[in-house]
Amino acid sequence: MKITLDADKCCAAGQCVLIAPEVFDQRDEDGVVVLLDAEPAADQHAAVREAAAICPAAVIEVHE
């Protein structure tokens, strides 16, 4: 799995961080998503897929 995202479209909802905190974080100044691990371990894949599915701005893309 490889993850890409478009931080320019992020609305800083933070749902991705709540679901997959080992993979996503937010910038302190504005809450925009930060990708911590673009190729997460297999045990993170389900959480990453869920984070991508519920992202209100559809910022997260998952490439299997």
C-alpha positions as a Python dict, from the first residue, in 0.01 Angstrom:
ca = {
    (1, 'M'): (0, 0, 0),
    (2, 'K'): (114, 352, -80),
    (3, 'I'): (-61, 669, 33),
    (4, 'T'): (-68, 1007, -135),
    (5, 'L'): (-259, 1314, -29),
    (6, 'D'): (-340, 1665, -142),
    (7, 'A'): (-284, 1877, 169),
    (8, 'D'): (-403, 2188, -18),
    (9, 'K'): (-759, 2046, -14),
    (10, 'C'): (-751, 1941, 354),
    (11, 'C'): (-1026, 2095, 571),
    (12, 'A'): (-847, 1998, 896),
    (13, 'A'): (-1127, 1779, 1029),
    (14, 'G'): (-873, 1544, 1188),
    (15, 'Q'): (-1068, 1222, 1137),
    (16, 'C'): (-765, 1056, 976),
    (17, 'V'): (-552, 1126, 1284),
    (18, 'L'): (-814, 977, 1514),
    (19, 'I'): (-837, 660, 1305),
    (20, 'A'): (-469, 609, 1208),
    (21, 'P'): (-242, 818, 1434),
    (22, 'E'): (68, 623, 1333),
    (23, 'V'): (15, 726, 970),
    (24, 'F'): (-138, 1076, 988),
    (25, 'D'): (-83, 1386, 1199),
    (26, 'Q'): (-192, 1750, 1179),
    (27, 'R'): (15, 2067, 1158),
    (28, 'D'): (0, 2262, 1484),
    (29, 'E'): (-63, 2597, 1316),
    (30, 'D'): (-365, 2511, 1102),
    (31, 'G'): (-461, 2146, 1152),
    (32, 'V'): (-382, 2043, 795),
    (33, 'V'): (-295, 1676, 753),
    (34, 'V'): (67, 1558, 760),
    (35, 'L'): (158, 1217, 621),
    (36, 'L'): (388, 1036, 865),
    (37, 'D'): (420, 707, 676),
    (38, 'A'): (349, 684, 302),
    (39, 'E'): (392, 305, 302),
    (40, 'P'): (241, 181, 629),
    (41, 'A'): (274, -172, 763),
    (42, 'A'): (3, -425, 685),
    (43, 'D'): (-153, -392, 1030),
    (44, 'Q'): (-234, -26, 947),
    (45, 'H'): (-402, -89, 610),
    (46, 'A'): (-760, -124, 736),
    (47, 'A'): (-733, 197, 939),
    (48, 'V'): (-584, 385, 643),
    (49, 'R'): (-863, 267, 413),
    (50, 'E'): (-1122, 383, 668),
    (51, 'A'): (-948, 720, 707),
    (52, 'A'): (-952, 769, 330),
    (53, 'A'): (-1318, 667, 306),
    (54, 'I'): (-1441, 914, 569),
    (55, 'C'): (-1216, 1209, 483),
    (56, 'P'): (-1468, 1491, 420),
    (57, 'A'): (-1241, 1658, 163),
    (58, 'A'): (-1134, 1333, -11),
    (59, 'V'): (-771, 1429, 38),
    (60, 'I'): (-630, 1080, 98),
    (61, 'E'): (-562, 844, -191),
    (62, 'V'): (-474, 481, -126),
    (63, 'H'): (-284, 288, -393),
    (64, 'E'): (-294, -88, -339),
}
